[in-house]
Every structure is written in structure tokens, then in C-alpha cells.
Amino acid sequence: FAAALQCEVADPAARGCGECHACRTVLGGTHPDVTVLATEAVSYRIEDVRALVEAGQSTPATGRWRIFLMEDADRMTERATNVLLKAIEEPPARTIWMLCTPSPADVLPTVRSRCRLITLSIPAVEQVAELLHRRDGLDRETALTTARISQSHVGMARRLARDPEALERRERILSLPLQATAVSDAMALAATLAEVSKAEAESAAEARDAEELEALRRSLGLEPGEPVPPKLRHHVKRLEEDQTRRRRRAVRDSLDRAMIDVMGLFRDVLRVQLGADGELINEHRRDEIEAYARGTAGDSAEVLARIDAVTTARERIAANVPEQLALEAMMLALLPRRVRTPRRR
């Protein structure tokens, strides 16, 4: 969208060509009038938002518009949102703010009411598979399988295809709710879910953290193994603080992804119970899902209640409820009804 706004083609209907200099620089992340703000922490720092607002007063240098694109706008705190509010309420004449979020409900109403909503559809599984095959060189069968089980999440599909351990952790997570048949199971399985999600996040972070530290040491002129002089330690400390924030975000994202996978599992159970046509998200586990749907799952209303329980857990964790408490409550809600509501004597 930003590339189309900056496109140099004269005909407005043909803008977004992807070939002119403006389109190429926007898509390549080097256009001087397009600023992208992203965070790898749990939330945006208020100083980063303030800096963006100050930059928002500038006029376009070479392009048609001055564009600010904020990824994960739902990660702004209320204070950070209030800093941004004035800027999006009365932007300069040639300035456009783009706030990206999974759902309009994820941003404050004061911001939402000042924006125009543009809804982007999730690509079909076949489209994601074709992209992974063409761009990343995955064989078609692997691309299709990982695109389906990731529910069309391109980055996750690529990771599952390339990292057997990540795929194994996902399968382990899917087994957890199917194993919960007693209250004691729910408590233990909640702890296991948190543990597996943390392992997934840390496996992706360790190599990157080490590379960043080594790159910083080289930029400071330090030899391998050489101690960091006191006057340079603040650089290392700042990097470590950034990495800690990123790890906290990664753990939460990994946990959220795990709960999305669990929701996908119960959607599959519901599809089986209702006799819906088409492949399941977890087609490779159809026999297990069909057995669960006929037995422990209960009726479709009970399965829908389980999906709601997972949604509630996601919302609680996003609202900073302690993760273990939210997961335990979720796992208890996933138990069969006969366990949750024992007969009265």
C-alpha cells in the first residue's frame, strides 16, 4: 500500500507497479519518506513513539507522501497511544499513518475512531504453499502440509518446514489437551505447555543473541575472549536489556501461537462432529481427532466452550494475567464435563 502511494506512474489506476524506483525503494525498505516502526519487545517504548511523532511533522523529501507504518500497533501501551493520538488526529497535509494490528478491537477506541479501516484477508493455504515452494525452495508436499498446519502463517510454515524440533514441539502441544482427563492432569499439562512454549522461544533466540553480541564486540574493536572495558560496558548492557525484552516477547508470542494451534485442534474436532467437508488443519492426525470427537470431546456445544476457553486464556495473558494461572484455568476448562462437574451424591 505504501509503495502504491509513492509509485511514480502517472495514471492513478495503475499505481503500485512494483517496478519504478519509488516502488522498489519502498519494498526494499530504503525509501526516505517511508518510516517503519516495529518492536520485538512485549510493548513499544514511549520514547520510540515520541521520536516517531516528532518525525511525523516533516514533509516528504522526494515522494508524494510522508508515510509512517507501525507494525503491531496493538502493542502500544495506553500512555504510548496517547502520545500518538494527537499526531494521527491532525497530521500534516502530506502525511499518512498506517497502524497494523490483528484486529481493530486491539487498539483503543480513541485511535480506532480516527482511522480508516482496511481489512486484509488471510491467504489461502495453496497460495502460501506456492510461495514457500517458489521463494524458499520447499518441496510441494512439505510446503502444503506446513502451510495448512500453520493456518497460512508464512513465517511459521517456513520454520516448521526447516526445523524438525519446532515441528516436534508443536505436535507435543497438540497432544496435551487430548490427554487431560483429571484435574491433576490439567495442572501438570498447563506447566508443560508453558515449558514447551518457552523452549520454542529460546531455541529461536539463542543463536541470534550470540551473533548480536559477537557483532557488537567486533564493532567495539574487541578481540574474541577479551574482557569488556568498564567504559564500554554500557553498550553491552543496553544490548542485553534489548535481548531480554525481545525474549519476553518471544515467549509470549510462542505461547500465543501454541494456543492458536490448540484452537485449531478443537476446530478440527468440531468439523468432524458436524460432518464438514474438506481437509482438517491437522489432517495428519485425523484418526486421533475422530476418536476424540466420538468419545471424550462431548457434544459440539462443549467443544465450542473449549474454543472459548482458549480465547479467554489468550486475552488474559495479553492483559498481563500471570501465564501459569491463565493456562491452568484454560486446561481445567478443557477437561471433559463429567470431570469438571462431578455427580452429587
PDB file of C-alpha atoms in Angstrom, residues 35-276:
ATOM      1  CA  THR A  35       9.399   5.001   8.025  1.00  0.00           C
ATOM      2  CA  VAL A  36       8.620   1.600   9.519  1.00  0.00           C
ATOM      3  CA  LEU A  37       8.432   1.162  13.287  1.00  0.00           C
ATOM      4  CA  ALA A  38       8.458  -2.352  14.707  1.00  0.00           C
ATOM      5  CA  THR A  39       9.176  -3.818  18.112  1.00  0.00           C
ATOM      6  CA  GLU A  40      10.457  -7.160  19.289  1.00  0.00           C
ATOM      7  CA  ALA A  41       9.539  -6.369  22.888  1.00  0.00           C
ATOM      8  CA  VAL A  42       6.216  -7.011  24.608  1.00  0.00           C
ATOM      9  CA  SER A  43       5.250  -3.354  24.118  1.00  0.00           C
ATOM     10  CA  TYR A  44       6.513  -0.189  22.444  1.00  0.00           C
ATOM     11  CA  ARG A  45       8.709   2.114  24.482  1.00  0.00           C
ATOM     12  CA  ILE A  46       7.110   5.518  24.872  1.00  0.00           C
ATOM     13  CA  GLU A  47      10.335   7.254  23.793  1.00  0.00           C
ATOM     14  CA  ASP A  48      10.223   5.410  20.446  1.00  0.00           C
ATOM     15  CA  VAL A  49       6.670   6.612  19.833  1.00  0.00           C
ATOM     16  CA  ARG A  50       7.629  10.182  20.792  1.00  0.00           C
ATOM     17  CA  ALA A  51      10.514  10.097  18.301  1.00  0.00           C
ATOM     18  CA  LEU A  52       8.137   8.888  15.596  1.00  0.00           C
ATOM     19  CA  VAL A  53       5.647  11.658  16.356  1.00  0.00           C
ATOM     20  CA  GLU A  54       8.410  14.270  16.078  1.00  0.00           C
ATOM     21  CA  ALA A  55       9.489  12.838  12.730  1.00  0.00           C
ATOM     22  CA  GLY A  56       5.848  12.978  11.639  1.00  0.00           C
ATOM     23  CA  GLN A  57       5.998  16.763  11.425  1.00  0.00           C
ATOM     24  CA  SER A  58       8.425  16.625   8.500  1.00  0.00           C
ATOM     25  CA  THR A  59       7.324  16.994   4.878  1.00  0.00           C
ATOM     26  CA  PRO A  60       8.085  14.498   2.069  1.00  0.00           C
ATOM     27  CA  ALA A  61      11.648  14.781   0.770  1.00  0.00           C
ATOM     28  CA  THR A  62      11.241  13.040  -2.589  1.00  0.00           C
ATOM     29  CA  GLY A  63       7.940  11.140  -2.577  1.00  0.00           C
ATOM     30  CA  ARG A  64       4.285  12.012  -2.865  1.00  0.00           C
ATOM     31  CA  TRP A  65       3.634  11.293   0.808  1.00  0.00           C
ATOM     32  CA  ARG A  66       5.409  11.042   4.166  1.00  0.00           C
ATOM     33  CA  ILE A  67       4.342   7.602   5.387  1.00  0.00           C
ATOM     34  CA  PHE A  68       4.713   6.075   8.854  1.00  0.00           C
ATOM     35  CA  LEU A  69       3.962   2.375   9.129  1.00  0.00           C
ATOM     36  CA  MET A  70       3.670   0.926  12.623  1.00  0.00           C
ATOM     37  CA  GLU A  71       3.696  -2.847  12.918  1.00  0.00           C
ATOM     38  CA  ASP A  72       1.872  -4.451  15.858  1.00  0.00           C
ATOM     39  CA  ALA A  73       0.139  -1.219  16.836  1.00  0.00           C
ATOM     40  CA  ASP A  74      -1.782  -3.250  19.420  1.00  0.00           C
ATOM     41  CA  ARG A  75       1.468  -3.430  21.410  1.00  0.00           C
ATOM     42  CA  MET A  76       1.296   0.245  22.320  1.00  0.00           C
ATOM     43  CA  THR A  77       0.574   0.931  25.969  1.00  0.00           C
ATOM     44  CA  GLU A  78      -2.162   3.427  26.822  1.00  0.00           C
ATOM     45  CA  ARG A  79       0.472   6.105  27.516  1.00  0.00           C
ATOM     46  CA  ALA A  80       2.184   5.488  24.182  1.00  0.00           C
ATOM     47  CA  THR A  81      -1.180   5.567  22.414  1.00  0.00           C
ATOM     48  CA  ASN A  82      -1.988   8.935  23.962  1.00  0.00           C
ATOM     49  CA  VAL A  83       1.332  10.300  22.664  1.00  0.00           C
ATOM     50  CA  LEU A  84       0.414   9.137  19.157  1.00  0.00           C
ATOM     51  CA  LEU A  85      -3.193  10.304  19.318  1.00  0.00           C
ATOM     52  CA  LYS A  86      -2.572  13.978  18.504  1.00  0.00           C
ATOM     53  CA  ALA A  87      -0.319  13.079  15.567  1.00  0.00           C
ATOM     54  CA  ILE A  88      -2.935  10.909  13.861  1.00  0.00           C
ATOM     55  CA  GLU A  89      -5.758  13.289  14.743  1.00  0.00           C
ATOM     56  CA  GLU A  90      -4.193  16.286  12.981  1.00  0.00           C
ATOM     57  CA  PRO A  91      -1.394  15.038  10.701  1.00  0.00           C
ATOM     58  CA  PRO A  92       0.370  17.407   8.267  1.00  0.00           C
ATOM     59  CA  ALA A  93      -1.199  17.650   4.817  1.00  0.00           C
ATOM     60  CA  ARG A  94       1.009  15.032   3.081  1.00  0.00           C
ATOM     61  CA  THR A  95       1.451  12.614   5.995  1.00  0.00           C
ATOM     62  CA  ILE A  96      -0.164   9.176   6.283  1.00  0.00           C
ATOM     63  CA  TRP A  97      -0.081   6.914   9.324  1.00  0.00           C
ATOM     64  CA  MET A  98      -0.599   3.163   8.850  1.00  0.00           C
ATOM     65  CA  LEU A  99      -1.283   1.184  12.017  1.00  0.00           C
ATOM     66  CA  CYS A 100      -1.145  -2.592  11.570  1.00  0.00           C
ATOM     67  CA  THR A 101      -2.976  -4.813  14.053  1.00  0.00           C
ATOM     68  CA  PRO A 102      -4.613  -8.262  14.029  1.00  0.00           C
ATOM     69  CA  SER A 103      -7.997  -6.731  14.853  1.00  0.00           C
ATOM     70  CA  PRO A 104      -9.419  -3.190  15.134  1.00  0.00           C
ATOM     71  CA  ALA A 105     -10.592  -4.107  18.629  1.00  0.00           C
ATOM     72  CA  ASP A 106      -6.946  -4.425  19.688  1.00  0.00           C
ATOM     73  CA  VAL A 107      -6.379  -0.648  19.637  1.00  0.00           C
ATOM     74  CA  LEU A 108      -8.049   1.972  21.821  1.00  0.00           C
ATOM     75  CA  PRO A 109     -11.384   3.360  20.563  1.00  0.00           C
ATOM     76  CA  THR A 110      -9.911   6.884  20.522  1.00  0.00           C
ATOM     77  CA  VAL A 111      -7.386   5.747  17.907  1.00  0.00           C
ATOM     78  CA  ARG A 112      -9.777   3.473  16.031  1.00  0.00           C
ATOM     79  CA  SER A 113     -12.316   6.265  15.552  1.00  0.00           C
ATOM     80  CA  ARG A 114      -9.694   8.433  13.831  1.00  0.00           C
ATOM     81  CA  CYS A 115      -8.589   5.793  11.329  1.00  0.00           C
ATOM     82  CA  ARG A 116      -9.989   4.272   8.160  1.00  0.00           C
ATOM     83  CA  LEU A 117     -10.230   0.504   8.412  1.00  0.00           C
ATOM     84  CA  ILE A 118      -8.684  -1.587   5.633  1.00  0.00           C
ATOM     85  CA  THR A 119      -9.183  -5.321   6.155  1.00  0.00           C
ATOM     86  CA  LEU A 120      -6.643  -7.724   4.658  1.00  0.00           C
ATOM     87  CA  SER A 121      -7.733 -11.299   4.021  1.00  0.00           C
ATOM     88  CA  ILE A 122      -5.693 -14.316   5.094  1.00  0.00           C
ATOM     89  CA  PRO A 123      -4.178 -16.022   2.026  1.00  0.00           C
ATOM     90  CA  ALA A 124      -5.366 -19.493   1.104  1.00  0.00           C
ATOM     91  CA  VAL A 125      -3.267 -22.481   2.143  1.00  0.00           C
ATOM     92  CA  GLU A 126      -2.499 -23.208  -1.523  1.00  0.00           C
ATOM     93  CA  GLN A 127      -1.214 -19.657  -2.066  1.00  0.00           C
ATOM     94  CA  VAL A 128       1.119 -19.874   0.935  1.00  0.00           C
ATOM     95  CA  ALA A 129       2.346 -23.291  -0.205  1.00  0.00           C
ATOM     96  CA  GLU A 130       3.090 -21.963  -3.687  1.00  0.00           C
ATOM     97  CA  LEU A 131       5.030 -19.037  -2.192  1.00  0.00           C
ATOM     98  CA  LEU A 132       7.106 -21.356   0.010  1.00  0.00           C
ATOM     99  CA  HIS A 133       7.814 -23.640  -2.948  1.00  0.00           C
ATOM    100  CA  ARG A 134       8.745 -20.810  -5.316  1.00  0.00           C
ATOM    101  CA  ARG A 135      10.615 -18.495  -2.939  1.00  0.00           C
ATOM    102  CA  ASP A 136      12.090 -20.850  -0.330  1.00  0.00           C
ATOM    103  CA  GLY A 137      12.615 -23.959  -2.436  1.00  0.00           C
ATOM    104  CA  LEU A 138      10.466 -26.282  -0.301  1.00  0.00           C
ATOM    105  CA  ASP A 139       9.060 -29.361  -1.994  1.00  0.00           C
ATOM    106  CA  ARG A 140       5.353 -29.027  -2.723  1.00  0.00           C
ATOM    107  CA  GLU A 141       4.149 -31.654  -0.254  1.00  0.00           C
ATOM    108  CA  THR A 142       6.099 -30.181   2.669  1.00  0.00           C
ATOM    109  CA  ALA A 143       5.055 -26.654   1.704  1.00  0.00           C
ATOM    110  CA  LEU A 144       1.380 -27.644   1.577  1.00  0.00           C
ATOM    111  CA  THR A 145       1.487 -29.520   4.885  1.00  0.00           C
ATOM    112  CA  THR A 146       3.236 -26.764   6.832  1.00  0.00           C
ATOM    113  CA  ALA A 147       1.068 -24.064   5.245  1.00  0.00           C
ATOM    114  CA  ARG A 148      -2.029 -25.947   6.397  1.00  0.00           C
ATOM    115  CA  ILE A 149      -0.936 -26.673   9.981  1.00  0.00           C
ATOM    116  CA  SER A 150       0.370 -23.106  10.412  1.00  0.00           C
ATOM    117  CA  GLN A 151      -3.050 -21.831   9.255  1.00  0.00           C
ATOM    118  CA  SER A 152      -1.465 -19.802   6.408  1.00  0.00           C
ATOM    119  CA  HIS A 153       1.169 -18.131   8.608  1.00  0.00           C
ATOM    120  CA  VAL A 154       4.086 -17.808   6.169  1.00  0.00           C
ATOM    121  CA  GLY A 155       6.863 -17.386   8.736  1.00  0.00           C
ATOM    122  CA  MET A 156       5.633 -20.216  10.953  1.00  0.00           C
ATOM    123  CA  ALA A 157       5.168 -22.527   7.972  1.00  0.00           C
ATOM    124  CA  ARG A 158       8.754 -21.895   6.902  1.00  0.00           C
ATOM    125  CA  ARG A 159      10.044 -22.538  10.429  1.00  0.00           C
ATOM    126  CA  LEU A 160       8.101 -25.791  10.791  1.00  0.00           C
ATOM    127  CA  ALA A 161       9.412 -26.980   7.427  1.00  0.00           C
ATOM    128  CA  ARG A 162      13.040 -26.215   8.264  1.00  0.00           C
ATOM    129  CA  ASP A 163      13.187 -27.070  11.975  1.00  0.00           C
ATOM    130  CA  PRO A 164      12.180 -30.651  12.876  1.00  0.00           C
ATOM    131  CA  GLU A 165      12.409 -29.810  16.593  1.00  0.00           C
ATOM    132  CA  ALA A 166       9.894 -26.964  16.204  1.00  0.00           C
ATOM    133  CA  LEU A 167       7.535 -29.361  14.420  1.00  0.00           C
ATOM    134  CA  GLU A 168       8.010 -31.932  17.176  1.00  0.00           C
ATOM    135  CA  ARG A 169       7.215 -29.325  19.857  1.00  0.00           C
ATOM    136  CA  ARG A 170       4.023 -28.379  18.017  1.00  0.00           C
ATOM    137  CA  GLU A 171       2.891 -31.997  17.891  1.00  0.00           C
ATOM    138  CA  ARG A 172       3.618 -32.348  21.594  1.00  0.00           C
ATOM    139  CA  ILE A 173       1.487 -29.277  22.344  1.00  0.00           C
ATOM    140  CA  LEU A 174      -1.435 -30.704  20.350  1.00  0.00           C
ATOM    141  CA  SER A 175      -1.318 -33.886  22.408  1.00  0.00           C
ATOM    142  CA  LEU A 176      -1.685 -32.048  25.726  1.00  0.00           C
ATOM    143  CA  PRO A 177      -5.423 -31.191  25.687  1.00  0.00           C
ATOM    144  CA  LEU A 178      -6.257 -34.680  24.442  1.00  0.00           C
ATOM    145  CA  GLN A 179      -4.509 -36.157  27.494  1.00  0.00           C
ATOM    146  CA  ALA A 180      -6.360 -34.073  30.104  1.00  0.00           C
ATOM    147  CA  THR A 181      -8.822 -36.390  31.864  1.00  0.00           C
ATOM    148  CA  ALA A 182      -8.401 -35.339  35.526  1.00  0.00           C
ATOM    149  CA  VAL A 183      -7.848 -32.127  37.488  1.00  0.00           C
ATOM    150  CA  SER A 184      -4.300 -33.187  38.354  1.00  0.00           C
ATOM    151  CA  ASP A 185      -3.639 -33.686  34.629  1.00  0.00           C
ATOM    152  CA  ALA A 186      -4.787 -30.132  33.895  1.00  0.00           C
ATOM    153  CA  MET A 187      -2.328 -28.604  36.371  1.00  0.00           C
ATOM    154  CA  ALA A 188       0.598 -30.650  35.090  1.00  0.00           C
ATOM    155  CA  LEU A 189      -0.254 -30.104  31.431  1.00  0.00           C
ATOM    156  CA  ALA A 190      -0.527 -26.329  31.935  1.00  0.00           C
ATOM    157  CA  ALA A 191       3.039 -26.352  33.274  1.00  0.00           C
ATOM    158  CA  THR A 192       4.155 -28.495  30.334  1.00  0.00           C
ATOM    159  CA  LEU A 193       2.535 -26.127  27.831  1.00  0.00           C
ATOM    160  CA  ALA A 194       4.375 -23.159  29.357  1.00  0.00           C
ATOM    161  CA  GLU A 195       7.633 -25.113  29.381  1.00  0.00           C
ATOM    162  CA  VAL A 196       7.381 -26.235  25.746  1.00  0.00           C
ATOM    163  CA  SER A 197       6.457 -22.715  24.593  1.00  0.00           C
ATOM    164  CA  LYS A 198       9.443 -21.262  26.436  1.00  0.00           C
ATOM    165  CA  ALA A 199      11.748 -23.855  24.867  1.00  0.00           C
ATOM    166  CA  GLU A 200      10.418 -22.933  21.413  1.00  0.00           C
ATOM    167  CA  ALA A 201      11.087 -19.226  22.009  1.00  0.00           C
ATOM    168  CA  GLU A 202      14.567 -19.773  23.425  1.00  0.00           C
ATOM    169  CA  SER A 203      15.624 -22.107  20.623  1.00  0.00           C
ATOM    170  CA  ALA A 204      14.950 -19.322  18.126  1.00  0.00           C
ATOM    171  CA  ALA A 205      16.659 -16.647  20.246  1.00  0.00           C
ATOM    172  CA  GLU A 206      19.924 -18.219  21.402  1.00  0.00           C
ATOM    173  CA  ALA A 207      21.805 -18.172  18.100  1.00  0.00           C
ATOM    174  CA  ARG A 208      20.644 -14.651  17.268  1.00  0.00           C
ATOM    175  CA  ASP A 209      21.638 -13.294  20.694  1.00  0.00           C
ATOM    176  CA  ALA A 210      25.123 -14.770  20.366  1.00  0.00           C
ATOM    177  CA  GLU A 211      25.555 -13.335  16.855  1.00  0.00           C
ATOM    178  CA  GLU A 212      24.470  -9.870  18.008  1.00  0.00           C
ATOM    179  CA  LEU A 213      26.865  -9.917  20.957  1.00  0.00           C
ATOM    180  CA  GLU A 214      29.744 -11.006  18.739  1.00  0.00           C
ATOM    181  CA  ALA A 215      28.912  -8.288  16.190  1.00  0.00           C
ATOM    182  CA  LEU A 216      28.825  -5.674  18.962  1.00  0.00           C
ATOM    183  CA  ARG A 217      32.192  -6.809  20.300  1.00  0.00           C
ATOM    184  CA  ARG A 218      33.698  -6.517  16.819  1.00  0.00           C
ATOM    185  CA  SER A 219      32.235  -3.030  16.370  1.00  0.00           C
ATOM    186  CA  LEU A 220      33.838  -2.027  19.684  1.00  0.00           C
ATOM    187  CA  GLY A 221      37.205  -3.336  18.500  1.00  0.00           C
ATOM    188  CA  LEU A 222      37.366  -6.240  20.969  1.00  0.00           C
ATOM    189  CA  GLU A 223      39.141  -9.492  20.215  1.00  0.00           C
ATOM    190  CA  PRO A 224      37.442 -12.860  20.902  1.00  0.00           C
ATOM    191  CA  GLY A 225      37.618 -13.593  24.627  1.00  0.00           C
ATOM    192  CA  GLU A 226      38.871 -10.106  25.503  1.00  0.00           C
ATOM    193  CA  PRO A 227      37.141  -8.612  28.591  1.00  0.00           C
ATOM    194  CA  VAL A 228      34.872  -5.624  28.001  1.00  0.00           C
ATOM    195  CA  PRO A 229      36.481  -2.451  29.421  1.00  0.00           C
ATOM    196  CA  PRO A 230      34.361  -0.587  32.021  1.00  0.00           C
ATOM    197  CA  LYS A 231      33.857   2.413  29.721  1.00  0.00           C
ATOM    198  CA  LEU A 232      32.271   0.181  27.056  1.00  0.00           C
ATOM    199  CA  ARG A 233      30.103  -1.960  29.311  1.00  0.00           C
ATOM    200  CA  HIS A 234      27.042   0.259  28.889  1.00  0.00           C
ATOM    201  CA  HIS A 235      26.905  -0.787  25.211  1.00  0.00           C
ATOM    202  CA  VAL A 236      26.782  -4.458  26.193  1.00  0.00           C
ATOM    203  CA  LYS A 237      24.258  -3.758  28.949  1.00  0.00           C
ATOM    204  CA  ARG A 238      21.950  -1.958  26.518  1.00  0.00           C
ATOM    205  CA  LEU A 239      22.128  -4.905  24.107  1.00  0.00           C
ATOM    206  CA  GLU A 240      21.393  -7.369  26.912  1.00  0.00           C
ATOM    207  CA  GLU A 241      18.378  -5.305  28.011  1.00  0.00           C
ATOM    208  CA  ASP A 242      17.056  -5.270  24.438  1.00  0.00           C
ATOM    209  CA  GLN A 243      17.567  -9.024  24.168  1.00  0.00           C
ATOM    210  CA  THR A 244      15.760  -9.599  27.477  1.00  0.00           C
ATOM    211  CA  ARG A 245      12.768  -7.587  26.255  1.00  0.00           C
ATOM    212  CA  ARG A 246      12.819  -9.494  22.981  1.00  0.00           C
ATOM    213  CA  ARG A 247      12.939 -12.856  24.757  1.00  0.00           C
ATOM    214  CA  ARG A 248       9.981 -11.873  26.926  1.00  0.00           C
ATOM    215  CA  ARG A 249       8.046 -11.000  23.783  1.00  0.00           C
ATOM    216  CA  ALA A 250       9.191 -14.211  22.071  1.00  0.00           C
ATOM    217  CA  VAL A 251       7.975 -16.371  24.968  1.00  0.00           C
ATOM    218  CA  ARG A 252       4.580 -14.672  24.961  1.00  0.00           C
ATOM    219  CA  ASP A 253       4.311 -14.954  21.169  1.00  0.00           C
ATOM    220  CA  SER A 254       5.293 -18.624  21.310  1.00  0.00           C
ATOM    221  CA  LEU A 255       2.670 -19.280  23.968  1.00  0.00           C
ATOM    222  CA  ASP A 256       0.042 -17.446  21.944  1.00  0.00           C
ATOM    223  CA  ARG A 257       0.972 -19.471  18.873  1.00  0.00           C
ATOM    224  CA  ALA A 258       0.630 -22.670  20.888  1.00  0.00           C
ATOM    225  CA  MET A 259      -2.873 -21.669  21.969  1.00  0.00           C
ATOM    226  CA  ILE A 260      -3.798 -20.876  18.360  1.00  0.00           C
ATOM    227  CA  ASP A 261      -2.706 -24.416  17.477  1.00  0.00           C
ATOM    228  CA  VAL A 262      -4.872 -25.793  20.302  1.00  0.00           C
ATOM    229  CA  MET A 263      -7.836 -23.783  18.994  1.00  0.00           C
ATOM    230  CA  GLY A 264      -7.161 -25.249  15.553  1.00  0.00           C
ATOM    231  CA  LEU A 265      -7.271 -28.728  17.049  1.00  0.00           C
ATOM    232  CA  PHE A 266     -10.710 -28.131  18.587  1.00  0.00           C
ATOM    233  CA  ARG A 267     -11.953 -26.599  15.348  1.00  0.00           C
ATOM    234  CA  ASP A 268     -10.960 -29.866  13.693  1.00  0.00           C
ATOM    235  CA  VAL A 269     -12.913 -31.775  16.350  1.00  0.00           C
ATOM    236  CA  LEU A 270     -15.937 -29.571  15.655  1.00  0.00           C
ATOM    237  CA  ARG A 271     -15.635 -30.119  11.887  1.00  0.00           C
ATOM    238  CA  VAL A 272     -15.605 -33.873  12.411  1.00  0.00           C
ATOM    239  CA  GLN A 273     -18.636 -33.732  14.707  1.00  0.00           C
ATOM    240  CA  LEU A 274     -20.597 -31.596  12.252  1.00  0.00           C
ATOM    241  CA  GLY A 275     -19.563 -33.686   9.244  1.00  0.00           C
ATOM    242  CA  ALA A 276     -17.994 -30.744   7.392  1.00  0.00           C
TER     243      ALA A 276
END
